[in-house]
Short mmCIF file of C-alpha atoms and ligand atoms in Angstrom, two decimals:
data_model
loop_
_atom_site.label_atom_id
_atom_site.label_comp_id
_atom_site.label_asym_id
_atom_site.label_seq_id
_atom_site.Cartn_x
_atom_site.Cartn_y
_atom_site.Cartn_z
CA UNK I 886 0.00 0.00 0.00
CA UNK I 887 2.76 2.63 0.90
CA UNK I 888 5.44 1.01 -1.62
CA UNK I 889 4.34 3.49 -4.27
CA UNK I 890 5.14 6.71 -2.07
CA UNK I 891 8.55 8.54 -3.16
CA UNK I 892 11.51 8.60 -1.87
CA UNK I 893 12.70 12.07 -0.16
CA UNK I 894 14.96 14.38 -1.64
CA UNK I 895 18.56 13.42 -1.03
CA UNK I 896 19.38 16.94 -0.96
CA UNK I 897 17.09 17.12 2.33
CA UNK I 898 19.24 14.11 4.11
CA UNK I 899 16.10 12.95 5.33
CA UNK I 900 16.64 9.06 6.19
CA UNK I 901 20.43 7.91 6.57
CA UNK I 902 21.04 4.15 4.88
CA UNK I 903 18.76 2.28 2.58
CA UNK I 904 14.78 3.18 2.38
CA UNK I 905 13.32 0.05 4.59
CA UNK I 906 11.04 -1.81 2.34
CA UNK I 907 7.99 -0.49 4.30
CA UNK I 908 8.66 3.11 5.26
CA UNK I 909 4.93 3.04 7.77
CA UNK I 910 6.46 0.26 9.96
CA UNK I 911 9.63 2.23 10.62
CA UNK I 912 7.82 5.91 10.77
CA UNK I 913 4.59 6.53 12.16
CA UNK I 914 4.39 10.44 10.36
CA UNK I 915 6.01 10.44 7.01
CA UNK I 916 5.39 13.85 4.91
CA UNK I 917 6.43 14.02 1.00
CA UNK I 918 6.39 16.96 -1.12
CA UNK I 919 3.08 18.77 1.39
CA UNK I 920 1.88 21.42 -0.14
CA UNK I 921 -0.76 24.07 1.13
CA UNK I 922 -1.71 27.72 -0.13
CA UNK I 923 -3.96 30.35 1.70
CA UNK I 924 -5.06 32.40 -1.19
CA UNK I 925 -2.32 34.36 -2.53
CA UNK I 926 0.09 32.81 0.56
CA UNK I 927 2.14 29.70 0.33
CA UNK I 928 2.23 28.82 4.35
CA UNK I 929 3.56 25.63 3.06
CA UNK I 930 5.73 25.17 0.14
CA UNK I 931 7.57 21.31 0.09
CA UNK I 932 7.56 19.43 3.46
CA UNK I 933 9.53 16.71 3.36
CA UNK I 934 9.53 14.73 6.85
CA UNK I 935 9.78 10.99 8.80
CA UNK I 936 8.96 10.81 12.36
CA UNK I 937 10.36 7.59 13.52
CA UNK I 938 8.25 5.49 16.07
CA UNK I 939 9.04 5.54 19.50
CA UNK I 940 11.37 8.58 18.98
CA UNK I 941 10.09 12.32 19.63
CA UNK I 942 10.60 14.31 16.59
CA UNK I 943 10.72 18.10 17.40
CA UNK I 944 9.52 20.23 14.75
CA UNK I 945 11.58 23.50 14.50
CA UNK I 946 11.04 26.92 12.38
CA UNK I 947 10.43 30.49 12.62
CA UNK I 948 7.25 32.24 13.47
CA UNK I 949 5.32 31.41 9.94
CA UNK I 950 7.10 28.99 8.54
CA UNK I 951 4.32 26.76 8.51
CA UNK I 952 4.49 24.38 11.61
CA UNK I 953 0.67 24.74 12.78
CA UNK I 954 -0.22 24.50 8.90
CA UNK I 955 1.41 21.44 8.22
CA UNK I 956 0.50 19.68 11.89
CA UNK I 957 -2.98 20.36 11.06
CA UNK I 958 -2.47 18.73 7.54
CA UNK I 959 -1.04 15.70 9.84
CA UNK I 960 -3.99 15.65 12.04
CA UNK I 961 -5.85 15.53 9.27
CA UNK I 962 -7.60 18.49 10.54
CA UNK I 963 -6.72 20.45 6.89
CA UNK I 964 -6.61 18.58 3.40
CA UNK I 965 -3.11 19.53 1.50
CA UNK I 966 -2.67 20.67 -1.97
CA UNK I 967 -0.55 18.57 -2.94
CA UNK I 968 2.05 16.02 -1.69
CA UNK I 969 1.79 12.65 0.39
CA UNK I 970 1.01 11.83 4.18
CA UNK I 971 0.71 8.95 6.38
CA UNK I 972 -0.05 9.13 9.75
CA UNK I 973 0.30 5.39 11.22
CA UNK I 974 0.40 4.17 7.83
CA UNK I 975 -3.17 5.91 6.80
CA UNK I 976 -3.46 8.62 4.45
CA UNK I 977 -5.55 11.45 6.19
CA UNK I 978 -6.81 12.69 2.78
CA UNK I 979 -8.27 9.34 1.58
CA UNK I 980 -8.25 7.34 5.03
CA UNK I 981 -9.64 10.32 6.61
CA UNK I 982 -11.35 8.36 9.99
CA UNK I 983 -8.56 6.11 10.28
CA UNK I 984 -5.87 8.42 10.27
CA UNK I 985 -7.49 10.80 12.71
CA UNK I 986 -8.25 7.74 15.34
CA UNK I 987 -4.03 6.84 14.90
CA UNK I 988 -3.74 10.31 16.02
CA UNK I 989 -3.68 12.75 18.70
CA UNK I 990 -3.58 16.32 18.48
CA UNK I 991 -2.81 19.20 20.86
CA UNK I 992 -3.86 22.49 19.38
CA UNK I 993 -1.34 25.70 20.24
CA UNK I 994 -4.27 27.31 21.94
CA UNK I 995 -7.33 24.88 23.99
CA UNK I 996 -10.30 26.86 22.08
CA UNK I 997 -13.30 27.12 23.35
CA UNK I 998 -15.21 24.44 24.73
CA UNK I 999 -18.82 26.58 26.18
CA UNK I 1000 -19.86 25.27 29.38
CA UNK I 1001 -18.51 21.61 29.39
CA UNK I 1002 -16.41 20.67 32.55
CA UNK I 1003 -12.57 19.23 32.19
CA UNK I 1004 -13.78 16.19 32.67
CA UNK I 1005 -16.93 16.23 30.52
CA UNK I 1006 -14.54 17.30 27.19
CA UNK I 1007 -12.53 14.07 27.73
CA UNK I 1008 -15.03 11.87 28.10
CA UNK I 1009 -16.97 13.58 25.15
CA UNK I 1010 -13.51 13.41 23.14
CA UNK I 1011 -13.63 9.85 24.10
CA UNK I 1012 -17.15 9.26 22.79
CA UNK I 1013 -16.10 11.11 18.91
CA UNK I 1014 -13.50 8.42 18.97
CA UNK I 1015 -16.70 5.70 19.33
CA UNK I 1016 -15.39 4.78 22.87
CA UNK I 1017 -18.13 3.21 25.52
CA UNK I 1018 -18.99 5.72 27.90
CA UNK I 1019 -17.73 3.43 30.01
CA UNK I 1020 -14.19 3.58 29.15
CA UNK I 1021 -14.53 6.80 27.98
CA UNK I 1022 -15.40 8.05 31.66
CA UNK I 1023 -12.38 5.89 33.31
CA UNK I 1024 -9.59 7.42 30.87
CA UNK I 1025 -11.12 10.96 31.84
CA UNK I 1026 -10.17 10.08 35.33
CA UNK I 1027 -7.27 8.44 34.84
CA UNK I 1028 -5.87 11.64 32.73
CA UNK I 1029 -7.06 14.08 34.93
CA UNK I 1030 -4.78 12.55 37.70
CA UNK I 1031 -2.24 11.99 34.96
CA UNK I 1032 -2.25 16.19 34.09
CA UNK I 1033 -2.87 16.57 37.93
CA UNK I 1034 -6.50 17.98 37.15
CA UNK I 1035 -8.31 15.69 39.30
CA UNK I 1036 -9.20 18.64 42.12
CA UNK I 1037 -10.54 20.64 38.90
CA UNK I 1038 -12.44 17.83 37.15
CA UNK I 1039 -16.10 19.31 37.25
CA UNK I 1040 -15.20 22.73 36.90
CA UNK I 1041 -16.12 24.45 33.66
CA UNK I 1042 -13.31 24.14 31.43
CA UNK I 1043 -13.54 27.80 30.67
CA UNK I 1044 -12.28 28.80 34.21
CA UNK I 1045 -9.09 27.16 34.12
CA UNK I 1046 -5.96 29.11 33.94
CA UNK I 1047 -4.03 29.06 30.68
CA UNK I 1048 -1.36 26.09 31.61
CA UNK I 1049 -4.27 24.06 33.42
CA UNK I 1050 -6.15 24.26 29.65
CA UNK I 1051 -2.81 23.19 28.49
CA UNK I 1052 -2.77 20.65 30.83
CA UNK I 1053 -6.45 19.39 29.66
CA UNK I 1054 -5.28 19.75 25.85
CA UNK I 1055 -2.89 17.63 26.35
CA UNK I 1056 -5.17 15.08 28.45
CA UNK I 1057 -7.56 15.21 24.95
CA UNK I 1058 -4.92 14.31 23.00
CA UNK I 1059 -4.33 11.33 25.19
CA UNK I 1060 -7.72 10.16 25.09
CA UNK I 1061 -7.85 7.62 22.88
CA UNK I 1062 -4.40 6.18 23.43
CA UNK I 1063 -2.94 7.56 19.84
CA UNK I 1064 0.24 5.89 18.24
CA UNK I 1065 1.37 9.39 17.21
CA UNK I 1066 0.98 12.49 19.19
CA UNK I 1067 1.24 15.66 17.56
CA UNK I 1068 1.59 18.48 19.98
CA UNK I 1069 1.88 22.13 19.10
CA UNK I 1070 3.93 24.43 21.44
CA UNK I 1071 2.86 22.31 24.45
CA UNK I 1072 4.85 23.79 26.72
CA UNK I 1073 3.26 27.36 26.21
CA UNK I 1074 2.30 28.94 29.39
CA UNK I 1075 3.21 25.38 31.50
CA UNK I 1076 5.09 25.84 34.97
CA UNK I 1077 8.49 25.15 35.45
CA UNK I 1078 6.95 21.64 37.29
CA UNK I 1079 4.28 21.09 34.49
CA UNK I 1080 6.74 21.44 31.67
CA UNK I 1081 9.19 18.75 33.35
CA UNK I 1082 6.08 16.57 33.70
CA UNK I 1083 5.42 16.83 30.22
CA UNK I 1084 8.92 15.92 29.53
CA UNK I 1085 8.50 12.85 30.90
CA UNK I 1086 5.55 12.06 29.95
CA UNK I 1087 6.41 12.90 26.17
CA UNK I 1088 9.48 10.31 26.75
CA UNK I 1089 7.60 7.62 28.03
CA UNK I 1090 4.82 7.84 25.47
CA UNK I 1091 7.60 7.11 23.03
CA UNK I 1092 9.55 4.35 24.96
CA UNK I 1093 6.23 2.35 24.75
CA UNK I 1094 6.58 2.58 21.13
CA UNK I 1095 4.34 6.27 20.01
CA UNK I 1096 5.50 8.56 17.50
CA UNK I 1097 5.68 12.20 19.09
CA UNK I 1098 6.01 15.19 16.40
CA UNK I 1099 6.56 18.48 18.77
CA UNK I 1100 6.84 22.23 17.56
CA UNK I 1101 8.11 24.84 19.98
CA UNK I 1102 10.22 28.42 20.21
CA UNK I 1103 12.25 26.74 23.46
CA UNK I 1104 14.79 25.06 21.74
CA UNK I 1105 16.97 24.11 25.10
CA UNK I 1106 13.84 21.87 25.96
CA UNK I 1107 13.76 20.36 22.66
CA UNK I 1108 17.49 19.60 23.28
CA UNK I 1109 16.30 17.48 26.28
CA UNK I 1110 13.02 16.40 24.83
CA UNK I 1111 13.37 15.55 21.58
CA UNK I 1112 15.50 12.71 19.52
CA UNK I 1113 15.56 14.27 16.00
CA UNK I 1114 14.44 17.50 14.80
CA UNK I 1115 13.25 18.52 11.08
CA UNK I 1116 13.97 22.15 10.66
CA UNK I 1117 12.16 23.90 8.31
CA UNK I 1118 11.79 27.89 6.74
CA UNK I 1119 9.51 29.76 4.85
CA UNK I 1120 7.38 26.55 4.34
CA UNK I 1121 10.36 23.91 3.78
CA UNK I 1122 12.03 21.19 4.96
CA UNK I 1123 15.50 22.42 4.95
CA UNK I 1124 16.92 19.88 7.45
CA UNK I 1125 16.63 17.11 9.23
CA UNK I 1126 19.18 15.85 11.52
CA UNK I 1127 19.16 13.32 15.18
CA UNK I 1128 20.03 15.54 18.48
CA UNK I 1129 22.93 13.47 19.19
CA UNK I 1130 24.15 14.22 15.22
CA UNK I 1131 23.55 18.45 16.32
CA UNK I 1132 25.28 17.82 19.63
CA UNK I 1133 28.20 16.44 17.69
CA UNK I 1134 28.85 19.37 15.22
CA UNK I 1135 28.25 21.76 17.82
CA UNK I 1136 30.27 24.64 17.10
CA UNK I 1137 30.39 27.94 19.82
CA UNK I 1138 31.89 26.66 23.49
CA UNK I 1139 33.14 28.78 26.42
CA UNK I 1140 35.99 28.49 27.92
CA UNK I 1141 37.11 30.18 31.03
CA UNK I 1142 40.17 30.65 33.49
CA UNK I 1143 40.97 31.86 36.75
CA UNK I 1144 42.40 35.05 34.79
CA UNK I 1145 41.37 36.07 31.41
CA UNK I 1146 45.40 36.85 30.67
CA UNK I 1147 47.14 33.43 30.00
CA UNK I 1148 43.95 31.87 28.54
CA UNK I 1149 43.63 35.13 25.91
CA UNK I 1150 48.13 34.14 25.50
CA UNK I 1151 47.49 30.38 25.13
CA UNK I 1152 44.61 30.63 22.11
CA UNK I 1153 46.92 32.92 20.56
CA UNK I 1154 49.78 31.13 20.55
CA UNK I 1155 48.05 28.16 19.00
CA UNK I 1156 46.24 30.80 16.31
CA UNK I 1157 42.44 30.13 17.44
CA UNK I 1158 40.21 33.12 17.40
CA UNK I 1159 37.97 33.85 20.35
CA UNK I 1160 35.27 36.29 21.17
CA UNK I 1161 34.72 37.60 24.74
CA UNK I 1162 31.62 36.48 26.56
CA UNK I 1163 29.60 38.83 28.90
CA UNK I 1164 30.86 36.23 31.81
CA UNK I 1165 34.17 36.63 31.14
CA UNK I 1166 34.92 33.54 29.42
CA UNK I 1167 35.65 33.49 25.54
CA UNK I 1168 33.69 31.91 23.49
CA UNK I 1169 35.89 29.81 20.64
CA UNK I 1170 34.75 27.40 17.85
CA UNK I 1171 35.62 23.88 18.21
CA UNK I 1172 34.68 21.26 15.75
CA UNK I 1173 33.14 18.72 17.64
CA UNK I 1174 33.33 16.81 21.12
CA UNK I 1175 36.34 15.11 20.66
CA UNK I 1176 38.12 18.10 19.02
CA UNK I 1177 37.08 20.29 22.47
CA UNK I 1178 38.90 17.27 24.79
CA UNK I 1179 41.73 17.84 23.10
CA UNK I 1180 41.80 21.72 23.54
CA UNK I 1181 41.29 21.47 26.88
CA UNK I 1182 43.81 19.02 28.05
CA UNK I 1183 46.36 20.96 25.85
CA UNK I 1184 45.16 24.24 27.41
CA UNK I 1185 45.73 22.49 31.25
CA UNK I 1186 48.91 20.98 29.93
CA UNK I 1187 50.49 24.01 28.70
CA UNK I 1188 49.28 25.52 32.76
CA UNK I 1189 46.25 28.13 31.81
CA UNK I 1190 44.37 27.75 34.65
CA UNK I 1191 40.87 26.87 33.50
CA UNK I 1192 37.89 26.60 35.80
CA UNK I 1193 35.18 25.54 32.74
CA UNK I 1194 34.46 24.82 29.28
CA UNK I 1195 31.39 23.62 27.92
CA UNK I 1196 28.98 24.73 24.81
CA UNK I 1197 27.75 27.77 24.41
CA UNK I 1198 23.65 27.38 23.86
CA UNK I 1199 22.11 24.23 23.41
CA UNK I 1200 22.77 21.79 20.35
CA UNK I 1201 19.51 22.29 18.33
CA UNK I 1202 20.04 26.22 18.79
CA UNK I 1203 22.86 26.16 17.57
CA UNK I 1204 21.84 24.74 14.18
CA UNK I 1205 19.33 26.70 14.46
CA UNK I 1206 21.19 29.87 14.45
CA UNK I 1207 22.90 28.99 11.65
CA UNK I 1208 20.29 27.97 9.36
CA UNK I 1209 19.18 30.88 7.80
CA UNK I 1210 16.46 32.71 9.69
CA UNK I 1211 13.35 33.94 7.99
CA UNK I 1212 10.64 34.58 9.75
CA UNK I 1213 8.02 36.27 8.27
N1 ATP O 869 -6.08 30.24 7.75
C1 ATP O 869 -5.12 30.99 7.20
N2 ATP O 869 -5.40 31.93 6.29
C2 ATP O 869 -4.43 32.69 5.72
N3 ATP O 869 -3.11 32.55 6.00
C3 ATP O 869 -2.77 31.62 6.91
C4 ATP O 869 -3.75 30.80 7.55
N4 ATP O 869 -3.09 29.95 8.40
C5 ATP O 869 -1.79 30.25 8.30
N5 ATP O 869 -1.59 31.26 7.40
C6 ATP O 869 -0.29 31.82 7.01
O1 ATP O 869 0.57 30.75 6.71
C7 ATP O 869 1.89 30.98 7.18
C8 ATP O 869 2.29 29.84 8.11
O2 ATP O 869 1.51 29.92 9.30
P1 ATP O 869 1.66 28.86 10.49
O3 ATP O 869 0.64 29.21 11.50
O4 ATP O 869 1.63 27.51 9.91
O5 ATP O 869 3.13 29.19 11.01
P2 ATP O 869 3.90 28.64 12.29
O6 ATP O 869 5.20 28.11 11.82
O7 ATP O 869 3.02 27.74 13.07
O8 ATP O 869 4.18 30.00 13.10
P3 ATP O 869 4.30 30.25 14.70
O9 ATP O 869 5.69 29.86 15.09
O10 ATP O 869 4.10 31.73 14.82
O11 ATP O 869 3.23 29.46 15.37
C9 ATP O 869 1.86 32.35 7.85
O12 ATP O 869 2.35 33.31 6.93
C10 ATP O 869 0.38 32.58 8.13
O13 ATP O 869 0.07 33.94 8.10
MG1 MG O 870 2.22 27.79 14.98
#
């Protein structure tokens, strides 16, 4: 059924190795070629991207480059122009039930739900997914305890503070126990406490197995969050790379001594540039992990007294940064 889809761009350096024979057993979100227009605006203009299962895949782009538009085209929620998708191995254009009931969504804002409590929208979530009321009724309470809701359950959703409806948004995603979560800035407005929870509760989703496809603006949580990231601009895929791979070519670090004097001596002497940092460490460019335990041990060895290295900015920011920024 999926053998006829294309394979990605090269150019892209979307999947490393050989295409498996059946890309929807490997991937549980694969994108090829998406397309969607607004009138007279392209918000997407070629999305190519494969969100492995049991991996989180963070989703990263400037404000407009087409992240809601294209989750929404995932979701199923929005038809595409043109292009391919398969969510769980269904195609939400043609399979339109059956991709929506693989997936679960978390919209960037909770909407407007009237005068329904917390726990009436799950269980009436539950009931669109043609769950018994029954079961529908236990998952509400198990989620509510999960999103620590319980004390709010028969409160009008409309009352809740902005990271409680977060909270409940991302309980209604959960609702019918999707095998890919698709979750759109969910840490917007959380708590330091609620966002950790949701860290862990993102990774364990995926160690049993789900597919988690995650946009946000905080990249350092990404970096801790996520295990590859598609980054895309002005509607594009323009690349795709694992965090470990980002952490790897990492480029800025700071270094710092007990004295700015001999470290400033020392980088000159072995002709590597540095820019001060507002700390009063420099910041250098090192190639790489391995490259950086090298400079270090030569820097104690020749007897600059450093107190700490490490990078500058987290991995995925720093490919970020040098990407080339267009928001719009
Ligand atoms: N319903 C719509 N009608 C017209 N234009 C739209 C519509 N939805 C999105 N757009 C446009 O499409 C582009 C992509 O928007 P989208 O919301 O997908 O961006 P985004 O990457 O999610 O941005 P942000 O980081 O700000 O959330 C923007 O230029 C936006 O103005
Ligand atoms: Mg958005």
């Amino acid at each position: 059924m999926t053998s006829d889809l294309p394979s990605p761009s090269p150019a892209y350096g979307i999947v490393p190795g050989p295409a498996p024979a059946d890309p929807s057993s490997e991937f549980g979100v694969i994108a090829h070629g998406v397309q969607r227009r607004f009138g007279s605006v392209t918000a997407v203009a070629g999305i190519d991207l494969r969100a492995r299962r049991g991996a989180v895949t963070a989703l990263i782009g400037p404000n407009g480059s087409g992240k809601t538009t294209l989750m929404l085209m995932l979701a199923g929620l929005l038809a595409p122009d043109a292009g391919r998708i398969l969510v769980g191995g269904h195609d939400p254009v043609t399979q339109n039930y059956s991709a929506r009931s693989q997936v679960g969504w978390m919209p960037d804002v909770f909407g407007t739900w009237d005068s329904l409590t917390a726990r009436e929208v799950l269980v009436t979530t539950g009931a669109t997914y043609r769950m018994s009321p029954e079961h529908s009724r236990q998952r509400a309470a198990e989620l509510l305890a999960t999103v620590h809701l319980t004390d709010l359950a028969d409160a009008p959703a409309h009352v809740l503070s902005r990271g409680q409806k977060q909270r409940l948004g991302l309980a209604r995603a959960l609702v019918h126990d999707p095998a890919v979560l698709i979750l759109d800035e969910p840490a917007n407005g959380l708590d330091p406490r609620s966002r950790i929870e949701l860290r862990t509760l993102v990774r364990s989703l995926a160690a049993r197995g789900t597919t988690v496809l995650v946009s946000s603006h905080i990249l350092t949580e990404l970096d801790e969050m996520a295990d590859d990231a598609v980054f895309i601009s002005r509607g594009r895929t323009v690349a795709q790379e694992s965090v470990v791979e980002a952490r790897v070519h990492h480029r800025t670090w700071r270094i710092k001594a007990l004295t700015p004097e001999p470290l400033l001596g020392w980088l000159r002497s072995v002709n590597l540039p540095c820019a001060e940092h507002a700390d009063g460490g420099l910041l250098i460019q090192i190639g790489g992990e391995e490259a950086a335990a090298r400079l270090l041990r030569d820097a104690i060895v020749a007897g600059v007294p450093v107190v700490s290295m490490s990078p500058s900015g987290g991995a995925l920011e720093q490919t970020y940064l040098s990407l080339d920024e267009d928001r719009r």
